[in-house]
Amino acid sequence: MQTPGIPLEPRPTGAGVLIVRNLRSGRDVIRRDPADVITERLPDARVHELAEGELLKDAVARALAGDDPPSVLAVLGGDGSVSRMAHLARRHDLPLLVLPGGTFNHFARAVGIDDVGTAIDALVAGEGTTVTAAEVSAGDGEPVTVLNAISVGTYPQVIAEREDRMDDMGKWLGGVAATWRALHDAAPVVIGREGRHAKVWSVFISVGRNAPERVAMMQRQTIHDDLLDVRIHHARGSRLRAVASLAFGRKTTALLRAVRLMPPESDVERLVVPELDLSVRTSEGSASVYVHDGELEEETPQGYRLRCRIVPDAVRVYAPASAARAD
């Protein structure tokens, strides 16, 4: 798809830019802290570090209510922080600058930003693009912006278990322990759609069409595709296959498929739709949770309704011109 970029106001010194740092995001241990790069290249930007317990929306609200409100909202953090800032950028009709500072940085990579320097280059040059997003709401909750993907079932259960163990074991070991437990205790969820109900291991909903061989879709593949790509893994196979299906790297997925650990195509239903309305009910004793862009949300144990819809041209993002051309 050939989609031109859009011009955004160049900010060569960072004037008018609010950068919020989330130090609680997972760190990429290979890269050094970009604070010096930001200070050197954007001396006039306002940098705010989130304090313990401080919410991103509150920090932005205070800045916008001040005498010199920002004209650009920037965030240094992982995908969860980026999606929350994108939601605020939409609400206040401001462009978004993404400074990758998390573990995977899925959205940053989708818009061609591999590091903080590349993001600053786009800001200085005034290069940008509009990006399709999704909105998700559960129960009577307000819709929130999603940039990559939404998930129900085994993956959120693993994330919930990992969160419970992080204080004692850390993120990596907590994840290993959570995966091990899922191999023994993972339980299907029951979803309902258009009057039909099914037991499933997982549902993944990607913003834009995704790689056809994947079940677990964590990173979007396009930035302007105005459809949701849905993968429903029906609970016909083992827990081992349920956990194996969570692999999202191409090489890992190919290896697991070669040794017949991935679910067969007949177990995975695919939908490509502009919106999706599901009822979700978990098994007794399982966490009633879902995940969007890595953010865990807890819902009522009795079940909940999950509604997703695509939002074309949802966010203006500073990004290299090549990102729009390559989509």
mmCIF file of C-alpha atoms in Angstrom:
data_model
loop_
_atom_site.group_PDB
_atom_site.id
_atom_site.type_symbol
_atom_site.label_atom_id
_atom_site.label_comp_id
_atom_site.label_asym_id
_atom_site.label_seq_id
_atom_site.Cartn_x
_atom_site.Cartn_y
_atom_site.Cartn_z
ATOM 1 C CA MET A 1 0.000 0.000 0.000
ATOM 2 C CA GLN A 2 1.497 3.328 -1.041
ATOM 3 C CA THR A 3 0.480 6.049 1.404
ATOM 4 C CA PRO A 4 2.284 9.394 1.496
ATOM 5 C CA GLY A 5 3.570 10.837 4.718
ATOM 6 C CA ILE A 6 2.201 14.058 6.116
ATOM 7 C CA PRO A 7 4.142 17.190 7.010
ATOM 8 C CA LEU A 8 4.293 18.021 10.697
ATOM 9 C CA GLU A 9 5.852 21.097 12.222
ATOM 10 C CA PRO A 10 9.635 20.667 12.519
ATOM 11 C CA ARG A 11 10.936 20.987 16.067
ATOM 12 C CA PRO A 12 14.722 21.346 15.644
ATOM 13 C CA THR A 13 15.389 22.185 19.311
ATOM 14 C CA GLY A 14 12.433 20.378 20.870
ATOM 15 C CA ALA A 15 10.580 23.591 21.709
ATOM 16 C CA GLY A 16 6.932 22.815 22.429
ATOM 17 C CA VAL A 17 7.612 19.117 23.033
ATOM 18 C CA LEU A 18 6.647 17.391 26.282
ATOM 19 C CA ILE A 19 8.625 14.173 26.805
ATOM 20 C CA VAL A 20 7.326 11.877 29.527
ATOM 21 C CA ARG A 21 9.698 9.140 30.661
ATOM 22 C CA ASN A 22 8.323 5.949 32.134
ATOM 23 C CA LEU A 23 11.234 4.419 34.002
ATOM 24 C CA ARG A 24 9.094 1.411 34.921
ATOM 25 C CA SER A 25 9.002 0.201 31.318
ATOM 26 C CA GLY A 26 10.984 -2.915 30.529
ATOM 27 C CA ARG A 27 14.470 -1.899 29.469
ATOM 28 C CA ASP A 28 16.425 -2.960 26.414
ATOM 29 C CA VAL A 29 19.615 -3.956 28.195
ATOM 30 C CA ILE A 30 21.678 -3.582 25.016
ATOM 31 C CA ARG A 31 21.007 0.130 24.613
ATOM 32 C CA ARG A 32 22.290 2.845 26.900
ATOM 33 C CA ASP A 33 20.022 5.369 28.550
ATOM 34 C CA PRO A 34 19.133 7.964 25.867
ATOM 35 C CA ALA A 35 18.887 10.863 28.345
ATOM 36 C CA ASP A 36 22.126 12.471 27.117
ATOM 37 C CA VAL A 37 21.037 12.203 23.474
ATOM 38 C CA ILE A 38 17.698 13.842 24.263
ATOM 39 C CA THR A 39 19.332 16.656 26.241
ATOM 40 C CA GLU A 40 21.921 17.319 23.543
ATOM 41 C CA ARG A 41 19.632 17.214 20.530
ATOM 42 C CA LEU A 42 16.436 18.628 22.061
ATOM 43 C CA PRO A 43 17.646 21.199 24.587
ATOM 44 C CA ASP A 44 14.322 23.075 24.636
ATOM 45 C CA ALA A 45 12.100 20.044 25.195
ATOM 46 C CA ARG A 46 10.407 19.647 28.552
ATOM 47 C CA VAL A 47 11.234 16.261 30.113
ATOM 48 C CA HIS A 48 9.110 14.812 32.905
ATOM 49 C CA GLU A 49 9.871 11.530 34.666
ATOM 50 C CA LEU A 50 6.846 9.725 36.028
ATOM 51 C CA ALA A 51 7.032 9.371 39.793
ATOM 52 C CA GLU A 52 6.047 6.181 41.581
ATOM 53 C CA GLY A 53 2.281 5.859 41.281
ATOM 54 C CA GLU A 54 1.928 8.870 38.973
ATOM 55 C CA LEU A 55 -0.347 8.362 35.983
ATOM 56 C CA LEU A 56 0.651 9.433 32.495
ATOM 57 C CA LYS A 57 -2.687 11.161 31.919
ATOM 58 C CA ASP A 58 -2.229 13.273 35.053
ATOM 59 C CA ALA A 59 1.243 14.412 34.012
ATOM 60 C CA VAL A 60 -0.058 15.415 30.583
ATOM 61 C CA ALA A 61 -3.120 17.153 32.032
ATOM 62 C CA ARG A 62 -0.937 19.323 34.283
ATOM 63 C CA ALA A 63 1.312 20.276 31.383
ATOM 64 C CA LEU A 64 -1.629 21.186 29.153
ATOM 65 C CA ALA A 65 -3.171 23.295 31.913
ATOM 66 C CA GLY A 66 0.041 25.291 32.399
ATOM 67 C CA ASP A 67 1.041 28.654 30.975
ATOM 68 C CA ASP A 68 3.029 27.082 28.128
ATOM 69 C CA PRO A 69 1.111 23.964 27.016
ATOM 70 C CA PRO A 70 2.957 21.516 24.761
ATOM 71 C CA SER A 71 2.246 21.197 21.052
ATOM 72 C CA VAL A 72 3.720 17.692 20.761
ATOM 73 C CA LEU A 73 3.270 14.764 23.158
ATOM 74 C CA ALA A 74 6.267 12.451 23.372
ATOM 75 C CA VAL A 75 6.856 9.361 25.456
ATOM 76 C CA LEU A 76 9.971 7.378 26.277
ATOM 77 C CA GLY A 77 8.764 3.938 27.250
ATOM 78 C CA GLY A 78 7.403 0.627 26.062
ATOM 79 C CA ASP A 79 4.326 -0.247 24.045
ATOM 80 C CA GLY A 80 1.918 0.201 26.941
ATOM 81 C CA SER A 81 3.153 3.727 27.626
ATOM 82 C CA VAL A 82 3.108 4.545 23.915
ATOM 83 C CA SER A 83 -0.503 3.418 23.480
ATOM 84 C CA ARG A 84 -1.594 5.434 26.522
ATOM 85 C CA MET A 85 0.136 8.527 25.148
ATOM 86 C CA ALA A 86 -1.418 7.905 21.724
ATOM 87 C CA HIS A 87 -4.819 7.909 23.412
ATOM 88 C CA LEU A 88 -4.042 11.307 24.956
ATOM 89 C CA ALA A 89 -2.679 12.632 21.657
ATOM 90 C CA ARG A 90 -5.971 11.679 19.997
ATOM 91 C CA ARG A 91 -8.001 13.257 22.771
ATOM 92 C CA HIS A 92 -6.127 16.563 22.553
ATOM 93 C CA ASP A 93 -5.548 16.487 18.768
ATOM 94 C CA LEU A 94 -1.771 16.683 19.103
ATOM 95 C CA PRO A 95 0.947 14.807 17.204
ATOM 96 C CA LEU A 96 2.778 11.954 18.899
ATOM 97 C CA LEU A 97 6.524 11.387 19.133
ATOM 98 C CA VAL A 98 7.575 7.842 20.042
ATOM 99 C CA LEU A 99 10.955 7.398 21.739
ATOM 100 C CA PRO A 100 11.486 3.627 22.074
ATOM 101 C CA GLY A 101 12.383 2.717 25.645
ATOM 102 C CA GLY A 102 10.776 -0.656 26.313
ATOM 103 C CA THR A 103 11.620 -4.302 25.812
ATOM 104 C CA PHE A 104 10.091 -4.929 22.380
ATOM 105 C CA ASN A 105 8.999 -1.487 21.107
ATOM 106 C CA HIS A 106 6.598 -3.106 18.644
ATOM 107 C CA PHE A 107 4.829 0.069 17.559
ATOM 108 C CA ALA A 108 8.011 2.115 17.220
ATOM 109 C CA ARG A 109 9.419 -0.501 14.861
ATOM 110 C CA ALA A 110 6.180 -0.593 12.887
ATOM 111 C CA VAL A 111 6.587 3.121 12.081
ATOM 112 C CA GLY A 112 10.273 2.773 11.208
ATOM 113 C CA ILE A 113 11.746 3.991 14.496
ATOM 114 C CA ASP A 114 14.492 1.655 15.677
ATOM 115 C CA ASP A 115 16.077 4.036 18.156
ATOM 116 C CA VAL A 116 15.703 7.426 19.806
ATOM 117 C CA GLY A 117 17.986 9.083 17.252
ATOM 118 C CA THR A 118 15.723 8.087 14.365
ATOM 119 C CA ALA A 119 12.690 9.491 16.183
ATOM 120 C CA ILE A 120 14.475 12.794 16.806
ATOM 121 C CA ASP A 121 15.533 12.957 13.146
ATOM 122 C CA ALA A 122 11.863 12.773 12.122
ATOM 123 C CA LEU A 123 10.919 15.454 14.665
ATOM 124 C CA VAL A 124 13.654 17.808 13.476
ATOM 125 C CA ALA A 125 12.719 17.264 9.816
ATOM 126 C CA GLY A 126 8.967 17.488 10.401
ATOM 127 C CA GLU A 127 8.344 14.074 8.833
ATOM 128 C CA GLY A 128 5.231 12.222 9.879
ATOM 129 C CA THR A 129 2.363 9.953 9.004
ATOM 130 C CA THR A 130 -1.143 9.177 10.134
ATOM 131 C CA VAL A 131 -1.652 5.756 11.670
ATOM 132 C CA THR A 132 -4.701 3.535 11.866
ATOM 133 C CA ALA A 133 -5.517 2.441 15.417
ATOM 134 C CA ALA A 134 -8.206 0.452 17.167
ATOM 135 C CA GLU A 135 -10.421 1.122 20.140
ATOM 136 C CA VAL A 136 -11.308 -1.527 22.702
ATOM 137 C CA SER A 137 -13.817 -1.354 25.524
ATOM 138 C CA ALA A 138 -14.811 -3.966 28.078
ATOM 139 C CA GLY A 139 -18.174 -3.966 29.787
ATOM 140 C CA ASP A 140 -19.291 -0.406 30.449
ATOM 141 C CA GLY A 141 -15.736 0.946 30.338
ATOM 142 C CA GLU A 142 -14.598 3.816 28.154
ATOM 143 C CA PRO A 143 -12.836 2.903 24.887
ATOM 144 C CA VAL A 144 -9.044 2.965 24.965
ATOM 145 C CA THR A 145 -6.663 3.313 22.043
ATOM 146 C CA VAL A 146 -4.813 0.228 20.804
ATOM 147 C CA LEU A 147 -1.841 0.445 18.451
ATOM 148 C CA ASN A 148 -0.766 -3.183 18.084
ATOM 149 C CA ALA A 149 -3.001 -5.951 19.362
ATOM 150 C CA ILE A 150 -5.579 -7.212 21.849
ATOM 151 C CA SER A 151 -5.637 -10.698 23.353
ATOM 152 C CA VAL A 152 -8.003 -12.905 25.344
ATOM 153 C CA GLY A 153 -7.282 -16.324 26.831
ATOM 154 C CA THR A 154 -3.973 -18.072 27.492
ATOM 155 C CA TYR A 155 -1.647 -15.139 26.836
ATOM 156 C CA PRO A 156 -3.356 -12.744 29.283
ATOM 157 C CA GLN A 157 -3.452 -15.563 31.844
ATOM 158 C CA VAL A 158 0.319 -15.978 31.470
ATOM 159 C CA ILE A 159 0.838 -12.223 31.821
ATOM 160 C CA ALA A 160 -1.358 -12.127 34.943
ATOM 161 C CA GLU A 161 0.636 -14.965 36.508
ATOM 162 C CA ARG A 162 3.907 -13.234 35.603
ATOM 163 C CA GLU A 163 2.726 -9.987 37.203
ATOM 164 C CA ASP A 164 1.947 -11.857 40.422
ATOM 165 C CA ARG A 165 5.500 -13.237 40.521
ATOM 166 C CA MET A 166 7.478 -10.183 39.382
ATOM 167 C CA ASP A 167 8.208 -8.729 42.826
ATOM 168 C CA ASP A 168 9.822 -11.974 43.957
ATOM 169 C CA MET A 169 11.306 -13.290 40.718
ATOM 170 C CA GLY A 170 11.666 -10.387 38.306
ATOM 171 C CA LYS A 171 10.091 -10.103 34.872
ATOM 172 C CA TRP A 172 12.113 -12.751 33.023
ATOM 173 C CA LEU A 173 12.042 -15.516 35.645
ATOM 174 C CA GLY A 174 8.454 -14.631 36.470
ATOM 175 C CA GLY A 175 7.594 -15.148 32.813
ATOM 176 C CA VAL A 176 9.309 -18.538 32.761
ATOM 177 C CA ALA A 177 7.431 -19.632 35.879
ATOM 178 C CA ALA A 178 4.133 -18.359 34.473
ATOM 179 C CA THR A 179 4.667 -20.246 31.213
ATOM 180 C CA TRP A 180 5.506 -23.434 33.117
ATOM 181 C CA ARG A 181 2.311 -23.120 35.114
ATOM 182 C CA ALA A 182 0.296 -22.528 31.937
ATOM 183 C CA LEU A 183 1.597 -25.831 30.573
ATOM 184 C CA HIS A 184 -0.125 -27.540 33.507
ATOM 185 C CA ASP A 185 -3.078 -25.306 34.380
ATOM 186 C CA ALA A 186 -4.102 -23.244 31.334
ATOM 187 C CA ALA A 187 -7.869 -23.343 30.875
ATOM 188 C CA PRO A 188 -9.953 -22.433 27.825
ATOM 189 C CA VAL A 189 -12.273 -19.445 27.794
ATOM 190 C CA VAL A 190 -15.748 -19.421 26.300
ATOM 191 C CA ILE A 191 -16.409 -16.706 23.750
ATOM 192 C CA GLY A 192 -19.661 -15.750 22.103
ATOM 193 C CA ARG A 193 -20.124 -13.987 18.791
ATOM 194 C CA GLU A 194 -23.272 -13.499 16.731
ATOM 195 C CA GLY A 195 -25.161 -16.127 18.721
ATOM 196 C CA ARG A 196 -22.422 -18.777 18.495
ATOM 197 C CA HIS A 197 -20.296 -19.923 21.434
ATOM 198 C CA ALA A 198 -16.997 -21.776 21.469
ATOM 199 C CA LYS A 199 -14.279 -22.907 23.858
ATOM 200 C CA VAL A 200 -10.993 -21.374 22.783
ATOM 201 C CA TRP A 201 -7.430 -21.215 24.009
ATOM 202 C CA SER A 202 -6.936 -17.695 22.772
ATOM 203 C CA VAL A 203 -8.165 -14.824 20.652
ATOM 204 C CA PHE A 204 -5.695 -12.368 19.130
ATOM 205 C CA ILE A 205 -6.865 -9.197 17.406
ATOM 206 C CA SER A 206 -4.289 -7.299 15.359
ATOM 207 C CA VAL A 207 -4.590 -3.726 14.148
ATOM 208 C CA GLY A 208 -4.311 -4.316 10.406
ATOM 209 C CA ARG A 209 -3.782 -7.597 8.594
ATOM 210 C CA ASN A 210 -0.934 -9.662 9.955
ATOM 211 C CA ALA A 211 1.313 -12.546 8.927
ATOM 212 C CA PRO A 212 -0.961 -15.489 8.022
ATOM 213 C CA GLU A 213 1.173 -18.136 9.748
ATOM 214 C CA ARG A 214 0.895 -16.567 13.203
ATOM 215 C CA VAL A 215 -1.607 -17.200 15.948
ATOM 216 C CA ALA A 216 -0.096 -14.762 18.444
ATOM 217 C CA MET A 217 0.047 -11.329 16.839
ATOM 218 C CA MET A 218 1.918 -8.842 19.032
ATOM 219 C CA GLN A 219 3.259 -6.370 16.459
ATOM 220 C CA ARG A 220 1.248 -4.869 13.645
ATOM 221 C CA GLN A 221 2.533 -5.339 10.106
ATOM 222 C CA THR A 222 1.011 -2.256 8.471
ATOM 223 C CA ILE A 223 0.184 1.269 9.604
ATOM 224 C CA HIS A 224 -2.688 2.152 7.259
ATOM 225 C CA ASP A 225 -4.727 -1.054 6.922
ATOM 226 C CA ASP A 226 -8.244 -0.231 8.157
ATOM 227 C CA LEU A 227 -9.220 -3.730 9.294
ATOM 228 C CA LEU A 228 -8.875 -5.960 12.341
ATOM 229 C CA ASP A 229 -7.166 -9.319 11.798
ATOM 230 C CA VAL A 230 -8.597 -11.858 14.265
ATOM 231 C CA ARG A 231 -7.146 -15.304 15.082
ATOM 232 C CA ILE A 232 -9.291 -17.634 17.200
ATOM 233 C CA HIS A 233 -7.451 -20.713 18.476
ATOM 234 C CA HIS A 234 -10.155 -23.268 19.236
ATOM 235 C CA ALA A 235 -9.521 -25.519 22.260
ATOM 236 C CA ARG A 236 -9.237 -28.809 20.402
ATOM 237 C CA GLY A 237 -5.606 -29.589 21.166
ATOM 238 C CA SER A 238 -3.340 -29.800 24.192
ATOM 239 C CA ARG A 239 -2.143 -27.136 26.620
ATOM 240 C CA LEU A 240 1.297 -27.585 25.084
ATOM 241 C CA ARG A 241 -0.031 -26.407 21.738
ATOM 242 C CA ALA A 242 -1.918 -23.591 23.455
ATOM 243 C CA VAL A 243 1.343 -22.300 24.934
ATOM 244 C CA ALA A 244 3.400 -22.997 21.789
ATOM 245 C CA SER A 245 0.938 -20.933 19.759
ATOM 246 C CA LEU A 246 1.990 -17.848 21.748
ATOM 247 C CA ALA A 247 5.317 -17.740 19.882
ATOM 248 C CA PHE A 248 5.427 -14.607 17.746
ATOM 249 C CA GLY A 249 8.907 -14.589 16.186
ATOM 250 C CA ARG A 250 9.046 -15.872 12.610
ATOM 251 C CA LYS A 251 11.949 -18.258 13.259
ATOM 252 C CA THR A 252 10.466 -19.590 16.493
ATOM 253 C CA THR A 253 7.079 -20.078 14.865
ATOM 254 C CA ALA A 254 8.649 -21.908 11.923
ATOM 255 C CA LEU A 255 10.630 -24.187 14.252
ATOM 256 C CA LEU A 256 7.595 -25.056 16.377
ATOM 257 C CA ARG A 257 5.571 -25.735 13.250
ATOM 258 C CA ALA A 258 8.319 -28.003 11.917
ATOM 259 C CA VAL A 259 8.228 -30.148 15.074
ATOM 260 C CA ARG A 260 4.396 -30.154 15.015
ATOM 261 C CA LEU A 261 3.898 -28.176 18.209
ATOM 262 C CA MET A 262 1.918 -25.380 16.571
ATOM 263 C CA PRO A 263 -1.838 -25.960 16.248
ATOM 264 C CA PRO A 264 -3.024 -27.226 12.851
ATOM 265 C CA GLU A 265 -4.681 -24.717 10.550
ATOM 266 C CA SER A 266 -8.044 -26.383 11.183
ATOM 267 C CA ASP A 267 -7.888 -25.273 14.844
ATOM 268 C CA VAL A 268 -7.349 -21.592 14.025
ATOM 269 C CA GLU A 269 -10.227 -19.496 12.714
ATOM 270 C CA ARG A 270 -9.401 -16.206 10.987
ATOM 271 C CA LEU A 271 -11.639 -13.170 10.604
ATOM 272 C CA VAL A 272 -10.790 -9.895 8.855
ATOM 273 C CA VAL A 273 -13.362 -7.337 9.980
ATOM 274 C CA PRO A 274 -13.716 -3.619 10.793
ATOM 275 C CA GLU A 275 -15.190 -4.351 14.229
ATOM 276 C CA LEU A 276 -15.675 -7.226 16.639
ATOM 277 C CA ASP A 277 -18.089 -7.819 19.513
ATOM 278 C CA LEU A 278 -17.377 -10.764 21.837
ATOM 279 C CA SER A 279 -18.686 -12.096 25.111
ATOM 280 C CA VAL A 280 -15.930 -13.654 27.224
ATOM 281 C CA ARG A 281 -16.280 -16.053 30.143
ATOM 282 C CA THR A 282 -13.313 -17.680 31.863
ATOM 283 C CA SER A 283 -13.171 -21.028 33.617
ATOM 284 C CA GLU A 284 -13.638 -21.111 37.378
ATOM 285 C CA GLY A 285 -10.377 -20.274 39.117
ATOM 286 C CA SER A 286 -8.830 -18.601 36.062
ATOM 287 C CA ALA A 287 -8.073 -14.892 35.902
ATOM 288 C CA SER A 288 -10.729 -12.886 34.047
ATOM 289 C CA VAL A 289 -8.318 -10.681 32.118
ATOM 290 C CA TYR A 290 -7.424 -9.402 28.695
ATOM 291 C CA VAL A 291 -4.370 -7.611 27.302
ATOM 292 C CA HIS A 292 -3.988 -4.672 24.923
ATOM 293 C CA ASP A 293 -0.519 -3.547 23.814
ATOM 294 C CA GLY A 294 1.003 -5.439 26.727
ATOM 295 C CA GLU A 295 -1.293 -3.793 29.295
ATOM 296 C CA LEU A 296 -3.207 -6.198 31.532
ATOM 297 C CA GLU A 297 -6.853 -5.404 32.317
ATOM 298 C CA GLU A 298 -8.880 -7.295 34.922
ATOM 299 C CA GLU A 299 -12.611 -7.822 34.443
ATOM 300 C CA THR A 300 -15.437 -9.407 36.432
ATOM 301 C CA PRO A 301 -15.186 -13.172 37.067
ATOM 302 C CA GLN A 302 -18.754 -13.565 35.775
ATOM 303 C CA GLY A 303 -17.600 -12.613 32.287
ATOM 304 C CA TYR A 304 -17.578 -9.472 30.205
ATOM 305 C CA ARG A 305 -18.312 -8.032 26.797
ATOM 306 C CA LEU A 306 -15.347 -6.970 24.645
ATOM 307 C CA ARG A 307 -15.905 -4.564 21.761
ATOM 308 C CA CYS A 308 -13.219 -3.588 19.263
ATOM 309 C CA ARG A 309 -13.371 -1.313 16.255
ATOM 310 C CA ILE A 310 -10.873 0.048 13.763
ATOM 311 C CA VAL A 311 -10.188 3.807 13.662
ATOM 312 C CA PRO A 312 -8.639 5.063 10.394
ATOM 313 C CA ASP A 313 -6.166 7.967 10.549
ATOM 314 C CA ALA A 314 -6.401 7.919 14.331
ATOM 315 C CA VAL A 315 -3.032 9.377 15.312
ATOM 316 C CA ARG A 316 -0.500 11.725 13.732
ATOM 317 C CA VAL A 317 2.979 10.393 14.449
ATOM 318 C CA TYR A 318 6.439 11.766 13.774
ATOM 319 C CA ALA A 319 8.082 9.038 11.703
ATOM 320 C CA PRO A 320 10.608 8.682 8.880
ATOM 321 C CA ALA A 321 9.128 9.300 5.443
ATOM 322 C CA SER A 322 10.192 5.770 4.514
ATOM 323 C CA ALA A 323 7.647 4.336 6.984
ATOM 324 C CA ALA A 324 4.685 5.638 4.981
ATOM 325 C CA ARG A 325 6.208 4.607 1.654
ATOM 326 C CA ALA A 326 6.966 1.072 2.839
ATOM 327 C CA ASP A 327 3.482 0.292 4.162
#
